[in-house]
PDB file of C-alpha atoms in Angstrom:
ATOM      1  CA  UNK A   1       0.000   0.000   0.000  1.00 75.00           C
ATOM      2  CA  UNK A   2       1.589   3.801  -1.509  1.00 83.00           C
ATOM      3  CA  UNK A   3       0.678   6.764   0.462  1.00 89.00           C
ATOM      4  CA  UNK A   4      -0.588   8.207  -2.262  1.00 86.00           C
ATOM      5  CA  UNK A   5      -3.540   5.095  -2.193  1.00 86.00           C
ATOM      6  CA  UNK A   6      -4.193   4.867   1.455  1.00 90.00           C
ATOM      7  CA  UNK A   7      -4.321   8.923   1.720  1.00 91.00           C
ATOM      8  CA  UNK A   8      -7.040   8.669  -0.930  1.00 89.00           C
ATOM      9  CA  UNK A   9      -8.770   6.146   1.048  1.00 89.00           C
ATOM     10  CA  UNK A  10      -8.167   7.089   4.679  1.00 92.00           C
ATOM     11  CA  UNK A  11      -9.767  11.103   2.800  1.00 92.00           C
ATOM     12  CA  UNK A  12     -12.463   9.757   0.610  1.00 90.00           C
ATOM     13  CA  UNK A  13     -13.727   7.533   3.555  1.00 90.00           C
ATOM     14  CA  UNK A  14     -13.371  10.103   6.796  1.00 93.00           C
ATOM     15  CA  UNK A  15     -17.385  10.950   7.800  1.00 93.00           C
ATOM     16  CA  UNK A  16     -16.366  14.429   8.084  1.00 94.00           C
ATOM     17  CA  UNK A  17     -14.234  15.110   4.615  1.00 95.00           C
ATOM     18  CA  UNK A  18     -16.588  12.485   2.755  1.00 93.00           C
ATOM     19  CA  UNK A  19     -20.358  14.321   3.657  1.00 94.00           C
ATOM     20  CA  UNK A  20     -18.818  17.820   2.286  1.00 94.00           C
ATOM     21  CA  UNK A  21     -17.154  16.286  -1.053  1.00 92.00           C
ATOM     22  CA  UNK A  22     -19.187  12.868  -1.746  1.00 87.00           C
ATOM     23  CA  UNK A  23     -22.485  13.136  -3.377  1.00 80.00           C
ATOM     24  CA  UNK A  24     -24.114  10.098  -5.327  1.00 75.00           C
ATOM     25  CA  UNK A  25     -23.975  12.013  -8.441  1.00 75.00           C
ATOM     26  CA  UNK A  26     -20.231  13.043  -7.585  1.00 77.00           C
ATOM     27  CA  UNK A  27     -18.402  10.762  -5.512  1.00 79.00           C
ATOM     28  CA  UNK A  28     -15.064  10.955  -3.921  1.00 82.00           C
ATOM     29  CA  UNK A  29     -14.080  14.328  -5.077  1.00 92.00           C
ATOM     30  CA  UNK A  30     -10.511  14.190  -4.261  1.00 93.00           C
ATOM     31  CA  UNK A  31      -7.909  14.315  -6.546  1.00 93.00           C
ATOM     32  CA  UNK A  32      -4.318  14.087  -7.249  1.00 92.00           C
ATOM     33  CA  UNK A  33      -2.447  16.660  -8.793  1.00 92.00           C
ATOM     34  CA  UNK A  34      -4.914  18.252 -10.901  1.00 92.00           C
ATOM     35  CA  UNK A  35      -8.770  19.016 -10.646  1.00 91.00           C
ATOM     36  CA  UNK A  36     -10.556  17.763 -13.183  1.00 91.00           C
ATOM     37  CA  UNK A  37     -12.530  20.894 -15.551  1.00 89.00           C
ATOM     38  CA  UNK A  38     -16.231  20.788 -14.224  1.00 90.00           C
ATOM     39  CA  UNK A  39     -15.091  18.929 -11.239  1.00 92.00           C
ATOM     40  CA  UNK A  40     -18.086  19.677  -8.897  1.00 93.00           C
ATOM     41  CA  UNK A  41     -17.540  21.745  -6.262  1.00 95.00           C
ATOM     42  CA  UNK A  42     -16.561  21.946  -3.373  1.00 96.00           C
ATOM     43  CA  UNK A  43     -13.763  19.009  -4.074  1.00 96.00           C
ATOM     44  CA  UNK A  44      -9.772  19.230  -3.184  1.00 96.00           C
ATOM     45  CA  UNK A  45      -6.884  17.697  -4.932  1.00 95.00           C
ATOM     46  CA  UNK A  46      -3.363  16.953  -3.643  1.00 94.00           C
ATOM     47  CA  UNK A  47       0.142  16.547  -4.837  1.00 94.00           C
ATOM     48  CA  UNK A  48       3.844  15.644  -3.436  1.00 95.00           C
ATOM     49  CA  UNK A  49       5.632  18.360  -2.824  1.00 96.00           C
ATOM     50  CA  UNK A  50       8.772  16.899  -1.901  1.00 96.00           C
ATOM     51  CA  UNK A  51      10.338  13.898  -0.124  1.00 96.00           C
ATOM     52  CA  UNK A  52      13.014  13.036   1.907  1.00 95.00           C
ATOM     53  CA  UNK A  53      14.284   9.671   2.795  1.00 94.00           C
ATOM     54  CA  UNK A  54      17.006   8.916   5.147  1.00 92.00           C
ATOM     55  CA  UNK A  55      18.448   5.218   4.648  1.00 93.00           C
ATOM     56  CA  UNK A  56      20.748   3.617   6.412  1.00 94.00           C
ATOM     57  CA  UNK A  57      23.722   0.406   5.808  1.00 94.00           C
ATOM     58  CA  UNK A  58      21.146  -2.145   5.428  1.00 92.00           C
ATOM     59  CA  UNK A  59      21.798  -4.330   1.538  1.00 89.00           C
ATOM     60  CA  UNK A  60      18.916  -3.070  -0.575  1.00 86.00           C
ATOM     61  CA  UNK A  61      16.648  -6.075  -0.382  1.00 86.00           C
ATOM     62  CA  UNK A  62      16.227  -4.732   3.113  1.00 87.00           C
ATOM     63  CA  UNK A  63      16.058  -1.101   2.594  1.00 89.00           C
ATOM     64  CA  UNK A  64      13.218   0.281   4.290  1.00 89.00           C
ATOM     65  CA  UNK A  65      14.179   4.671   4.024  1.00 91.00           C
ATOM     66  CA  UNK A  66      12.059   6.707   6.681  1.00 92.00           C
ATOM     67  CA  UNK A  67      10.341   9.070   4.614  1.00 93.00           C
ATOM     68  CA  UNK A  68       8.912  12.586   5.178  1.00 95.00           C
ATOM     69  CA  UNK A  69       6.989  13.609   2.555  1.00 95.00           C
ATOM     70  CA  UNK A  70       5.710  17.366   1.827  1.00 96.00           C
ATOM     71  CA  UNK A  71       1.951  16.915   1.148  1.00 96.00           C
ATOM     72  CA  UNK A  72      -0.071  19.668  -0.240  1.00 97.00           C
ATOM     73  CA  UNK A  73      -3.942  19.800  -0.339  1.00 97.00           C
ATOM     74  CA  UNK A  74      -5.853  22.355  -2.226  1.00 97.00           C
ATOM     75  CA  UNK A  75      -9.726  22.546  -1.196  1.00 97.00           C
ATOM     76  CA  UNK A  76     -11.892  24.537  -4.017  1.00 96.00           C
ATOM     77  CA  UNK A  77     -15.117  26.099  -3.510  1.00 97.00           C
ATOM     78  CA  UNK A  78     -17.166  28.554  -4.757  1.00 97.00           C
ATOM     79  CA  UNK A  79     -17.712  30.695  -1.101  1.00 97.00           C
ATOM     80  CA  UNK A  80     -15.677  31.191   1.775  1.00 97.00           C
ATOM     81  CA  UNK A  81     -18.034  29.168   3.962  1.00 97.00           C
ATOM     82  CA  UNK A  82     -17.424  25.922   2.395  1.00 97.00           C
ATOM     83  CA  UNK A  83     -14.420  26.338   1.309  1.00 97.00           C
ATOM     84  CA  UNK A  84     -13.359  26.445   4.892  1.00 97.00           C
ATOM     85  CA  UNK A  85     -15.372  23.785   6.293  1.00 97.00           C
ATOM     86  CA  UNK A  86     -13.705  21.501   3.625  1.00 97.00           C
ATOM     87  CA  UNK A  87     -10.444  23.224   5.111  1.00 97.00           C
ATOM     88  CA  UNK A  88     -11.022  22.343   8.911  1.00 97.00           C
ATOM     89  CA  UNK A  89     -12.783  18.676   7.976  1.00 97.00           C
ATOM     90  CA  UNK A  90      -9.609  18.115   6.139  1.00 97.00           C
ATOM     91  CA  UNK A  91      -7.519  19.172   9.309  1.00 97.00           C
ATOM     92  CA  UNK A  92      -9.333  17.220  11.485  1.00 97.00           C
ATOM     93  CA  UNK A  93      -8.555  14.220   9.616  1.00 96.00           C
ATOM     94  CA  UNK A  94      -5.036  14.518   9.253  1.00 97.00           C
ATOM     95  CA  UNK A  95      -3.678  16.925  11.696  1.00 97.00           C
ATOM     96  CA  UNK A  96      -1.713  14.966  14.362  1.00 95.00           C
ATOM     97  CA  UNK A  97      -2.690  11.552  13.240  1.00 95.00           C
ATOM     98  CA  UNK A  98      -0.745   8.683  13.915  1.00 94.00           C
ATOM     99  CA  UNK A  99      -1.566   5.339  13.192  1.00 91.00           C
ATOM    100  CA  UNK A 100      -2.298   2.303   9.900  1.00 88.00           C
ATOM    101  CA  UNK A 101      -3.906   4.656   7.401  1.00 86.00           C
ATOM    102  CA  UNK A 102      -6.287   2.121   5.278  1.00 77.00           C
ATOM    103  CA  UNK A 103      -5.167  -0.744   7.751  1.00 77.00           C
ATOM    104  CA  UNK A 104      -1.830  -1.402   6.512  1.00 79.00           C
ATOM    105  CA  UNK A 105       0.469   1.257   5.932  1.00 86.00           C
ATOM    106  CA  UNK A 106       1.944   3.070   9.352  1.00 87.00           C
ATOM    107  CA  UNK A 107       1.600   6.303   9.488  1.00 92.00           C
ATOM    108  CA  UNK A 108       3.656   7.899  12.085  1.00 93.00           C
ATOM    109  CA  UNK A 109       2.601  11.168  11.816  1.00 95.00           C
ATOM    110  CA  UNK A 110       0.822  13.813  10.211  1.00 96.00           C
ATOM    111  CA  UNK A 111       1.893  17.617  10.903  1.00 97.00           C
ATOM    112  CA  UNK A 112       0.408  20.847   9.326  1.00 97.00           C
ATOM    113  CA  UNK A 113       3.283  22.511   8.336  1.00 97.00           C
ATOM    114  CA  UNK A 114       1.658  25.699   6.673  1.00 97.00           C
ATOM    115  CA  UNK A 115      -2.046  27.036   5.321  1.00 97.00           C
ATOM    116  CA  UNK A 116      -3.028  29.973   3.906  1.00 97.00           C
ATOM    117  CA  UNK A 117      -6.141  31.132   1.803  1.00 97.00           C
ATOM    118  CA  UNK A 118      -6.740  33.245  -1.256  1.00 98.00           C
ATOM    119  CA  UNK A 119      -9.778  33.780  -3.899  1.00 98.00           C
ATOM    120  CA  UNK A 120      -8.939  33.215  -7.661  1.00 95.00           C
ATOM    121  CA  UNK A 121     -10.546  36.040 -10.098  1.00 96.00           C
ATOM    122  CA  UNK A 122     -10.478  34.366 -13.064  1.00 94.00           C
ATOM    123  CA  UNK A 123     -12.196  31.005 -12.192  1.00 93.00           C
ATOM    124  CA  UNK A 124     -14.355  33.117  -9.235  1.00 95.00           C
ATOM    125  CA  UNK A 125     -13.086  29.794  -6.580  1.00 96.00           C
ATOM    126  CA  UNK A 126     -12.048  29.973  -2.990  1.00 98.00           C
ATOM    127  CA  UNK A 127      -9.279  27.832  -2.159  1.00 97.00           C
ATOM    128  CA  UNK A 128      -7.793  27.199   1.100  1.00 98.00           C
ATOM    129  CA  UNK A 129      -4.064  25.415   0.564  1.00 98.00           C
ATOM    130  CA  UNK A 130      -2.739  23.188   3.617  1.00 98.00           C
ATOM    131  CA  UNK A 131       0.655  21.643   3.927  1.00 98.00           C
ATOM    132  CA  UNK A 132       1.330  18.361   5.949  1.00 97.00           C
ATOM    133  CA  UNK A 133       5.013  16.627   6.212  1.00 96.00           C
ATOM    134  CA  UNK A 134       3.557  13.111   6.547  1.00 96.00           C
ATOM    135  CA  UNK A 135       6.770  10.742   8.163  1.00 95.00           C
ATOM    136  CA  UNK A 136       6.281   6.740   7.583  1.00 93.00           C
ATOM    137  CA  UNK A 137       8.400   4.036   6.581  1.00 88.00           C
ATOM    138  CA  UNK A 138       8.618   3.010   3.500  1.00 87.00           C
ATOM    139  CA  UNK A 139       9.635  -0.624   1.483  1.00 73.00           C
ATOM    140  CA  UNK A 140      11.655  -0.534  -1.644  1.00 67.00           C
ATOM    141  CA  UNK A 141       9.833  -2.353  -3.692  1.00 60.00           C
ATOM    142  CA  UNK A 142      11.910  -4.949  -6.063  1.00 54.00           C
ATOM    143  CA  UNK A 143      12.412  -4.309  -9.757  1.00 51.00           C
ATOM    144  CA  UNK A 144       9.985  -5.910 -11.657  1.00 45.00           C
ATOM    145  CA  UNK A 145      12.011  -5.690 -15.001  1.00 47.00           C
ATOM    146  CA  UNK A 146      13.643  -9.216 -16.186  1.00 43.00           C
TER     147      UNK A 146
ATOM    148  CA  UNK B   1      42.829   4.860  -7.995  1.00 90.00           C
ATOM    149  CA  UNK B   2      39.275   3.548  -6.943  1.00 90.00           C
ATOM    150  CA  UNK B   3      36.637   5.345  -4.247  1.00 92.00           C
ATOM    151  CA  UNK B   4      34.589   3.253  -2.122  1.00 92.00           C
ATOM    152  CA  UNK B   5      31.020   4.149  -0.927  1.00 91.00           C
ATOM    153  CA  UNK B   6      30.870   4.807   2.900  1.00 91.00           C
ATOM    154  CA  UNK B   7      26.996   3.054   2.236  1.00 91.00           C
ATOM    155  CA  UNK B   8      28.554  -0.385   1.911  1.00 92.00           C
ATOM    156  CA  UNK B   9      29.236  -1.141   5.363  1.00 94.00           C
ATOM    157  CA  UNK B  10      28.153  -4.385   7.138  1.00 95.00           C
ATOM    158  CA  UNK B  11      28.731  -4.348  11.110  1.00 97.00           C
ATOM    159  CA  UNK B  12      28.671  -7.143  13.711  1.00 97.00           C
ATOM    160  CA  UNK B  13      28.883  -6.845  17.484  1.00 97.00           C
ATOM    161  CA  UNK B  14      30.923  -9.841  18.413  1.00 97.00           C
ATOM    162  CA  UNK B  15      29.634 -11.531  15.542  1.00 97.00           C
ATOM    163  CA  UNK B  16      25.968 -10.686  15.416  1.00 97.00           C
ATOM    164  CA  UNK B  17      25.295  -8.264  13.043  1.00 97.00           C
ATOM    165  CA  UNK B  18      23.724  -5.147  13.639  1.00 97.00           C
ATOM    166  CA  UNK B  19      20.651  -4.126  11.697  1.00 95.00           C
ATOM    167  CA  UNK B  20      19.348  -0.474  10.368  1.00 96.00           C
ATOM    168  CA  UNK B  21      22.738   1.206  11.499  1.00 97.00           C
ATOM    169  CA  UNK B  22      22.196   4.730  10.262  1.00 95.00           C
ATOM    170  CA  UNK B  23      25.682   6.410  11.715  1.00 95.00           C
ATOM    171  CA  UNK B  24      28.966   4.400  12.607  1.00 96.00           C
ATOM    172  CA  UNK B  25      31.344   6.498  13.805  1.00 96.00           C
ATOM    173  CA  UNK B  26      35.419   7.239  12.901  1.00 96.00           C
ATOM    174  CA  UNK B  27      37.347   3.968  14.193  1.00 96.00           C
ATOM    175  CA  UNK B  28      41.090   4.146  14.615  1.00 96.00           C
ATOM    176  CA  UNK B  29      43.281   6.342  17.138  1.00 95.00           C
ATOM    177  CA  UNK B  30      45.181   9.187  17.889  1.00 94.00           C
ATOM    178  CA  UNK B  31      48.732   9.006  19.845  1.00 94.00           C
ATOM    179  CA  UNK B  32      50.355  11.173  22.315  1.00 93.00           C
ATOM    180  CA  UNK B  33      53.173  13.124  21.586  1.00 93.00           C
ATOM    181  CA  UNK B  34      56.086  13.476  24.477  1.00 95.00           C
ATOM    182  CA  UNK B  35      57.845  16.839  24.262  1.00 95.00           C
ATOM    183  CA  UNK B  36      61.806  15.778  23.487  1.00 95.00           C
ATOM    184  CA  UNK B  37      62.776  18.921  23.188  1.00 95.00           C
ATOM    185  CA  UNK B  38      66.168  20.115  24.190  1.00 95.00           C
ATOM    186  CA  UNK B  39      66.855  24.032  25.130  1.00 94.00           C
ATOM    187  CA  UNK B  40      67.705  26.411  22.488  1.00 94.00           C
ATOM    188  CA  UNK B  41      66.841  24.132  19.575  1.00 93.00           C
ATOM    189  CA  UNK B  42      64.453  25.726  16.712  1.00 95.00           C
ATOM    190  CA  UNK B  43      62.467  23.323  16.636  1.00 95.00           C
ATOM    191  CA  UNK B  44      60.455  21.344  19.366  1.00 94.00           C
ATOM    192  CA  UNK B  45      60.699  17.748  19.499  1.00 95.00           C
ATOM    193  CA  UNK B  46      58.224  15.267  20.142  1.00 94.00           C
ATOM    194  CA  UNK B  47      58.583  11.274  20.755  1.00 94.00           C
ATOM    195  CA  UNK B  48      55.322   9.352  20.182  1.00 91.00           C
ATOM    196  CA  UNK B  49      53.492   8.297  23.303  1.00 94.00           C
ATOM    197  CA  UNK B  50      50.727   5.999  24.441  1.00 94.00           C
ATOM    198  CA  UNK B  51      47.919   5.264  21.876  1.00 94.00           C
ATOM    199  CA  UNK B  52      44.618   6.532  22.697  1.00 95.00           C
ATOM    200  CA  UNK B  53      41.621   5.058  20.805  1.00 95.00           C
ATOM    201  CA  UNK B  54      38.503   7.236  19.459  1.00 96.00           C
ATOM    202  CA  UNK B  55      35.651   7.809  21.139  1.00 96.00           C
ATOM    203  CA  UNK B  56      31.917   8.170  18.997  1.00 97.00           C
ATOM    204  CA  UNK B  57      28.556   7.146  18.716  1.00 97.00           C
ATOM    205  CA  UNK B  58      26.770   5.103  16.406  1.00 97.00           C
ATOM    206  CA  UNK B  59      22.810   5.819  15.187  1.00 97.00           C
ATOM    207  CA  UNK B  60      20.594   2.774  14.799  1.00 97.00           C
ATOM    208  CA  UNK B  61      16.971   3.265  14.204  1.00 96.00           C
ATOM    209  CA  UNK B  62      15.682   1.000  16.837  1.00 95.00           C
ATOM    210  CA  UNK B  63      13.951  -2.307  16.032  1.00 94.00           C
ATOM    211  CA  UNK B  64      13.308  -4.892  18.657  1.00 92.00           C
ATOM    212  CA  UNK B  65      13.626  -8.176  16.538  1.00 95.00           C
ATOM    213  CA  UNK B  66      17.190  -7.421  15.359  1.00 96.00           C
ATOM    214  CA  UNK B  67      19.005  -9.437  17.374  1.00 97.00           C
ATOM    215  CA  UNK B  68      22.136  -7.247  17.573  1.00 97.00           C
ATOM    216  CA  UNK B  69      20.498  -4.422  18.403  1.00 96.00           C
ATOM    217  CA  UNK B  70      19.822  -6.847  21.471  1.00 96.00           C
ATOM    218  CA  UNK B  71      22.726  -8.241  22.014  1.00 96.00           C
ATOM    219  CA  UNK B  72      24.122  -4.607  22.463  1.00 96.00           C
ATOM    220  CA  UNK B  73      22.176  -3.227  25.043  1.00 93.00           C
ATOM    221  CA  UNK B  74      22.268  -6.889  26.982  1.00 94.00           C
ATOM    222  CA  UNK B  75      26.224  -7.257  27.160  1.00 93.00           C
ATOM    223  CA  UNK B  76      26.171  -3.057  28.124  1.00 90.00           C
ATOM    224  CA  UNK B  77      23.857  -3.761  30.795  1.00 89.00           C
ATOM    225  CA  UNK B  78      25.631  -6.740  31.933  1.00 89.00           C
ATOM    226  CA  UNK B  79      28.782  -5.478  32.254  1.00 85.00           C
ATOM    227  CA  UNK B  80      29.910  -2.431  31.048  1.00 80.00           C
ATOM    228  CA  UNK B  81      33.348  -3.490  31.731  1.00 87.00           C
ATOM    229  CA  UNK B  82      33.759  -5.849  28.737  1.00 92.00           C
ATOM    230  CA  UNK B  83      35.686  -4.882  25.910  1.00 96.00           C
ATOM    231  CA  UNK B  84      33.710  -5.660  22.848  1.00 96.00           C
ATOM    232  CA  UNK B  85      34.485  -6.890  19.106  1.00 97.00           C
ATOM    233  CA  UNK B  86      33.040  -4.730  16.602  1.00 97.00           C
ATOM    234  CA  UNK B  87      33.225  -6.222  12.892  1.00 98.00           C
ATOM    235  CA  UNK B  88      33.307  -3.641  10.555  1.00 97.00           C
ATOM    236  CA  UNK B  89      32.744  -5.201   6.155  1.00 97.00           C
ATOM    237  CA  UNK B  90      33.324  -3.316   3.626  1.00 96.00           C
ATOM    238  CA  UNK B  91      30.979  -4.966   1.290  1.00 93.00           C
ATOM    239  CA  UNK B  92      32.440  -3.251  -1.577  1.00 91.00           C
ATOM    240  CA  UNK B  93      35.784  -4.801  -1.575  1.00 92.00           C
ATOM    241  CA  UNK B  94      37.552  -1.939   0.704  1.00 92.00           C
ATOM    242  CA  UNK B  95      38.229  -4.448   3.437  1.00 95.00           C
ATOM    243  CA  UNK B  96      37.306  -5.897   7.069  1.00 97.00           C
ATOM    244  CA  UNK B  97      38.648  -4.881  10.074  1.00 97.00           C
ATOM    245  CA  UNK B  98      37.935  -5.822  13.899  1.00 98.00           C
ATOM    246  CA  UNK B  99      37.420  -2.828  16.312  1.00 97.00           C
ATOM    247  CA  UNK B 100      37.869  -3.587  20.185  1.00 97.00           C
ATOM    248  CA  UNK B 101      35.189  -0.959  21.874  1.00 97.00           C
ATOM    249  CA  UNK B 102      33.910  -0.836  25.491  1.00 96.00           C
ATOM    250  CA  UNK B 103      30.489   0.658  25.135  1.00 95.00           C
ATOM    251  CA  UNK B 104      30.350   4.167  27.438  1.00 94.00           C
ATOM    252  CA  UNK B 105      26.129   4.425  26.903  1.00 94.00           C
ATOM    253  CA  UNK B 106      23.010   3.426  25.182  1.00 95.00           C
ATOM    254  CA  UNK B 107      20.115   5.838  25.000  1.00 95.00           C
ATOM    255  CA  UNK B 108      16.889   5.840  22.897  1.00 95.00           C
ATOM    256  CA  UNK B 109      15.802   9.081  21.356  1.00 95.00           C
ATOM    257  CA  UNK B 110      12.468   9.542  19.465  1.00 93.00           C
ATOM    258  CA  UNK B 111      12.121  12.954  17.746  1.00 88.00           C
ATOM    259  CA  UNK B 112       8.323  14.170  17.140  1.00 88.00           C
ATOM    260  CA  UNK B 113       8.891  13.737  13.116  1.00 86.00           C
ATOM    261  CA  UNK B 114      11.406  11.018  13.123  1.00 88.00           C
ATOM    262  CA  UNK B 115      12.432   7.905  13.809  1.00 91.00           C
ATOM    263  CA  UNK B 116      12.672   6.069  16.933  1.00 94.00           C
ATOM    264  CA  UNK B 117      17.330   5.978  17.120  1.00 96.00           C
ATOM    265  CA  UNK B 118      19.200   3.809  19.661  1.00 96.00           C
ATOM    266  CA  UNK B 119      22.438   5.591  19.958  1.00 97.00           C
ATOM    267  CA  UNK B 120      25.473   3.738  21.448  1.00 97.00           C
ATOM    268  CA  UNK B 121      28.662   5.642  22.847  1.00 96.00           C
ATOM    269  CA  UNK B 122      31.721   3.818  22.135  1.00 95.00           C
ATOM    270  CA  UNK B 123      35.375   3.973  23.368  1.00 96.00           C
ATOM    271  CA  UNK B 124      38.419   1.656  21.034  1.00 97.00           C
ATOM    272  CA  UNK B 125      40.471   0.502  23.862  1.00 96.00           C
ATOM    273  CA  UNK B 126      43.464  -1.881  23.391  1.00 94.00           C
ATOM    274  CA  UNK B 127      43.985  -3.972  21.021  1.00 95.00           C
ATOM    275  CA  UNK B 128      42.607  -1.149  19.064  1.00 95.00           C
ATOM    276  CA  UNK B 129      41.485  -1.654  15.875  1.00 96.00           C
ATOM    277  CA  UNK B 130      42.804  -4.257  13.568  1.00 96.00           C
ATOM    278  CA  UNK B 131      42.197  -4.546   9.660  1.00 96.00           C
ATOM    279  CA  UNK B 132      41.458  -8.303   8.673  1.00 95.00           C
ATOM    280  CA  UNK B 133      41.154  -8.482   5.532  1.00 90.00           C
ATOM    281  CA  UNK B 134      41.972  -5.930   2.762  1.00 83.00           C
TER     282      UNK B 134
END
């Protein structure tokens, strides 16, 4: 299990996140890097910053780097209202957390590094940015190539 | 001339070897120098003196089913009196070499972002450090 898979997951399925940006007609309105055109609103998306891995003299079959990755999430609406109660559901779900995010990868923890907000004038959207350093262990996984 | 990686390092405490090592510090040692110097020469004079081995501290990010991450902390506790063989591979071909260390501490530290570390102070004491295999 990625982090970019059980982050998904552990978002799309949080009560509080999922009953502002889950509908029937438009489920599961997160996304990675890039929000869709017509993406109903209010949704977020997310992308990896950075990374950072520190390894250590283990052979590289057991390599497992400690990894602190830069997360940023973007939540979209079109008033400030909802576009900060998608903000603080968000932070709710992730600030401070610690634990198996989607049941098997551990998470060790979850910080909010950095948030801001701003209004866009030329698509009229509200978006409220968030940063979290997310720190978990991570396995190489072998090369598939023959 | 060839370079070898400081990554490809394998190390055993007294033959067990030692998982998720993320620091090893310098091994080898210093000497003393005795002042020889006689008055009115331009030059001081020194004779080489007793051998002193170096003192550091290795980083392990702890795990407690690596058994010489164990077998550290059990012979410390022990007796911190015994003098210790530390193997030291080069898996890259650079060579092998057997360091004599009493261990001087173990500590845990966890920072909030991090990982969990075991850190081990070491002292080389006689016979020092001694390269096996080149």
């Amino acid at each position: 299990m990625s982090l970019e898979e059980a982050l998904f997951d552990y978002l799309s399925s949080n009560a509080g996140v999922a009953a502002i940006i889950s509908s029937v007609s438009a489920p599961d309105r997160i996304y990675r890097v890039r929000l869709p055109e017509g993406t109903t609103l209010p949704a977020a998306k997310w992308s990896q910053i950075s990374a950072d891995r520190r390894y250590d003299h283990n052979p590289p079959e057991d390599q497992r780097p400690w990894v602190r990755k830069r997360i940023q999430i973007d939540c979209w609406a079109t008033t400030v209202d909802a576009v900060t109660e998608l903000g603080e559901a968000v932070m709710r779900a992730l600030s401070g957390y610690t634990g198996f995010m989607d049941g098997s990868l551990l998470v060790s923890s979850i910080f909010c590094i950095n948030e801001f907000e701003t209004y866009e004038e030329d698509t009229k959207l509200y978006r409220r940015t968030m940063d979290f350093m997310v720190s978990h262990e991570e396995a190489l996984e072998a090369d598939s190539s023959s | 001339m060839t370079k070898y990686g400081g990554r490809e390092l394998e190390i055993a405490f007294n033959g067990t070897f030692v998982g998720q090592v993320m620091s090893f510090p310098p091994f080898g040692w210093t000497a003393a120098e005795i002042d020889a110097s006689a008055y009115g020469e331009e030059w001081k004079d020194t004779l080489p003196g007793q051998l002193d081995g170096l003192s550091g501290t290795m980083t392990i990010a702890a795990d407690v089913a690596d058994a010489g991450q164990d077998a550290i902390e059990a012979a410390a506790v022990a007796d911190a009196s015994t003098v210790n063989v530390w193997t030291v591979t080069h898996t890259g071909g650079a060579g092998q070499w057997d360091i004599s260390a009493r261990t001087l501490g173990v500590s845990r530290e966890g920072q909030l972002d991090g990982v969990l570390t075991m850190r081990v102070d070491l002292k080389i004491v006689e016979p020092g450090v001694a390269q096996t295999s080149s």
